[in-house]
PDB file of C-alpha atoms in Angstrom:
ATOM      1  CA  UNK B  62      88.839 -62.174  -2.668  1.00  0.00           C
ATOM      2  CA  UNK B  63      87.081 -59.021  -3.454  1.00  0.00           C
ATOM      3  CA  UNK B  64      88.382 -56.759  -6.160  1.00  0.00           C
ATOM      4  CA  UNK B  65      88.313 -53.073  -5.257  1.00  0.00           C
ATOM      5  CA  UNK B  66      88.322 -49.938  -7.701  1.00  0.00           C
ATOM      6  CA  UNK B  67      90.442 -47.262  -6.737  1.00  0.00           C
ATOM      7  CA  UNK B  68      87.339 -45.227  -5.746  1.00  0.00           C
ATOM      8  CA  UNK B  69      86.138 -47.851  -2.960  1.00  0.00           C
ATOM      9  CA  UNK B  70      89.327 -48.748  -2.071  1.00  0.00           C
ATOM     10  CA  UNK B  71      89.892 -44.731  -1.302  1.00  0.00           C
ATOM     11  CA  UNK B  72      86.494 -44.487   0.522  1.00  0.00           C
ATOM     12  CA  UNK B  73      86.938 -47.556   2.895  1.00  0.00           C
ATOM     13  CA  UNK B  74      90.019 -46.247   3.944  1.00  0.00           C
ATOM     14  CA  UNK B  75      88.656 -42.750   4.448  1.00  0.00           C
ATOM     15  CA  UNK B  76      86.380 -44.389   6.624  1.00  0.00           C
ATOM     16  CA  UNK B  77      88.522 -46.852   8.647  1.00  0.00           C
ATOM     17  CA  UNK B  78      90.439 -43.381   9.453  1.00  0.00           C
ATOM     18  CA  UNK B  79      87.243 -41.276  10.477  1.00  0.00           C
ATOM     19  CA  UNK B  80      86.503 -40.900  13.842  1.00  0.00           C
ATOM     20  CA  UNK B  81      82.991 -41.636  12.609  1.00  0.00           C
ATOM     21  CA  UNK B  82      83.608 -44.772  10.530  1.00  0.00           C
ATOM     22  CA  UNK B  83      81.824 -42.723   8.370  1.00  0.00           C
ATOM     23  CA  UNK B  84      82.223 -43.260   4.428  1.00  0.00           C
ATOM     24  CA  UNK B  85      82.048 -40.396   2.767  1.00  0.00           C
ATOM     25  CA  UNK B  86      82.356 -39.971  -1.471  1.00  0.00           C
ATOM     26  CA  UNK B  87      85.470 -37.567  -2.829  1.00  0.00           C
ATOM     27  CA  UNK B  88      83.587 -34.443  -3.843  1.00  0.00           C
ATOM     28  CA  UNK B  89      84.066 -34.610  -7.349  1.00  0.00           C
ATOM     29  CA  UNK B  90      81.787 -38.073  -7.765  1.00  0.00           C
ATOM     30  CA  UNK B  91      79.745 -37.348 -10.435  1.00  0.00           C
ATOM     31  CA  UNK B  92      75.974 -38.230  -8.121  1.00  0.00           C
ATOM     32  CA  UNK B  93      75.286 -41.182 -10.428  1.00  0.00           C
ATOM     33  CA  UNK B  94      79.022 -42.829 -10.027  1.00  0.00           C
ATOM     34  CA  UNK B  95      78.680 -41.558  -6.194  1.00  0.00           C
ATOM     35  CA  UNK B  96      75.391 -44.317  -5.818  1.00  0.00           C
ATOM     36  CA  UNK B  97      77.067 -46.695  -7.802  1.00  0.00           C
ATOM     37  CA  UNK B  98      79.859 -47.210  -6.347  1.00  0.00           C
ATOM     38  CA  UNK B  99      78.401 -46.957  -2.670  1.00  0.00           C
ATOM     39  CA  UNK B 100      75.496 -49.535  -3.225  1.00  0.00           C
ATOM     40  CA  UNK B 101      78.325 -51.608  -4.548  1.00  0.00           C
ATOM     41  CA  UNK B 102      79.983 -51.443  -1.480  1.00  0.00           C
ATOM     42  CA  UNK B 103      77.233 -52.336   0.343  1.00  0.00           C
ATOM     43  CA  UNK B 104      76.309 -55.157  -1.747  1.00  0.00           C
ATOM     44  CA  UNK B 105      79.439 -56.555  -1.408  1.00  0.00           C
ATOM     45  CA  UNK B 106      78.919 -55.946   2.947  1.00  0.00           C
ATOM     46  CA  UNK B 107      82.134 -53.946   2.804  1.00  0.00           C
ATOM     47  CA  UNK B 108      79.589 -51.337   3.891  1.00  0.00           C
ATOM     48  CA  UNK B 109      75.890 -50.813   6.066  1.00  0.00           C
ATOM     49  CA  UNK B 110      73.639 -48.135   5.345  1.00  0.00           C
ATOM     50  CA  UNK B 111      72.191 -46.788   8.816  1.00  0.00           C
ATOM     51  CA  UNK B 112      70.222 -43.887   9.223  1.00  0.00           C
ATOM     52  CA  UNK B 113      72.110 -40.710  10.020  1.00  0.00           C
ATOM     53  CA  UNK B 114      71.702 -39.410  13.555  1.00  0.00           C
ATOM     54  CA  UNK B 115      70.623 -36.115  14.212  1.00  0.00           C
ATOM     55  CA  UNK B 116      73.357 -34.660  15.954  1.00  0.00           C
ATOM     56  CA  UNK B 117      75.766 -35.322  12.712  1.00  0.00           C
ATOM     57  CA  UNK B 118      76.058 -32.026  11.140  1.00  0.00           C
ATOM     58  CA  UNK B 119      74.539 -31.667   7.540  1.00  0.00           C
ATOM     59  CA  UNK B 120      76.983 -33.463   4.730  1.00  0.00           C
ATOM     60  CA  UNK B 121      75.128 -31.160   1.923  1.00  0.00           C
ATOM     61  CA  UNK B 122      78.383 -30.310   0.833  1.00  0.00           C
ATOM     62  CA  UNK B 123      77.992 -33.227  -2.208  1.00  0.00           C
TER      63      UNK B 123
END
């Protein structure tokens, strides 16, 4: 089994819950944690990076 920090185990189920499936860092990731922790998840295949269609609205908010 796969352990889980708090931080991925709070960003998978943001995802499973968006209407998007979308996985989407708490604000307040530092940009270096933010990286780590995603390219962990997809490492791990709890995660797949796709590119992000043009009709999302920006996520410059991070």
């Amino acid at each position: 089994m796969t352990k889980l920090s708090d931080t991925q185990r709070m960003i998978l189920s943001k995802a499973a819950h968006h209407g998007g499936l979308l996985a989407l860092p708490p604000r307040n990731l530092p940009s270096a944690a933010r990286n780590a922790v995603l390219r962990s998840l997809v490492t791990k295949g709890l995660l797949a990076e796709i590119p992000r269609p043009r009709e999302l609205p920006s996520l410059d908010w991070w």
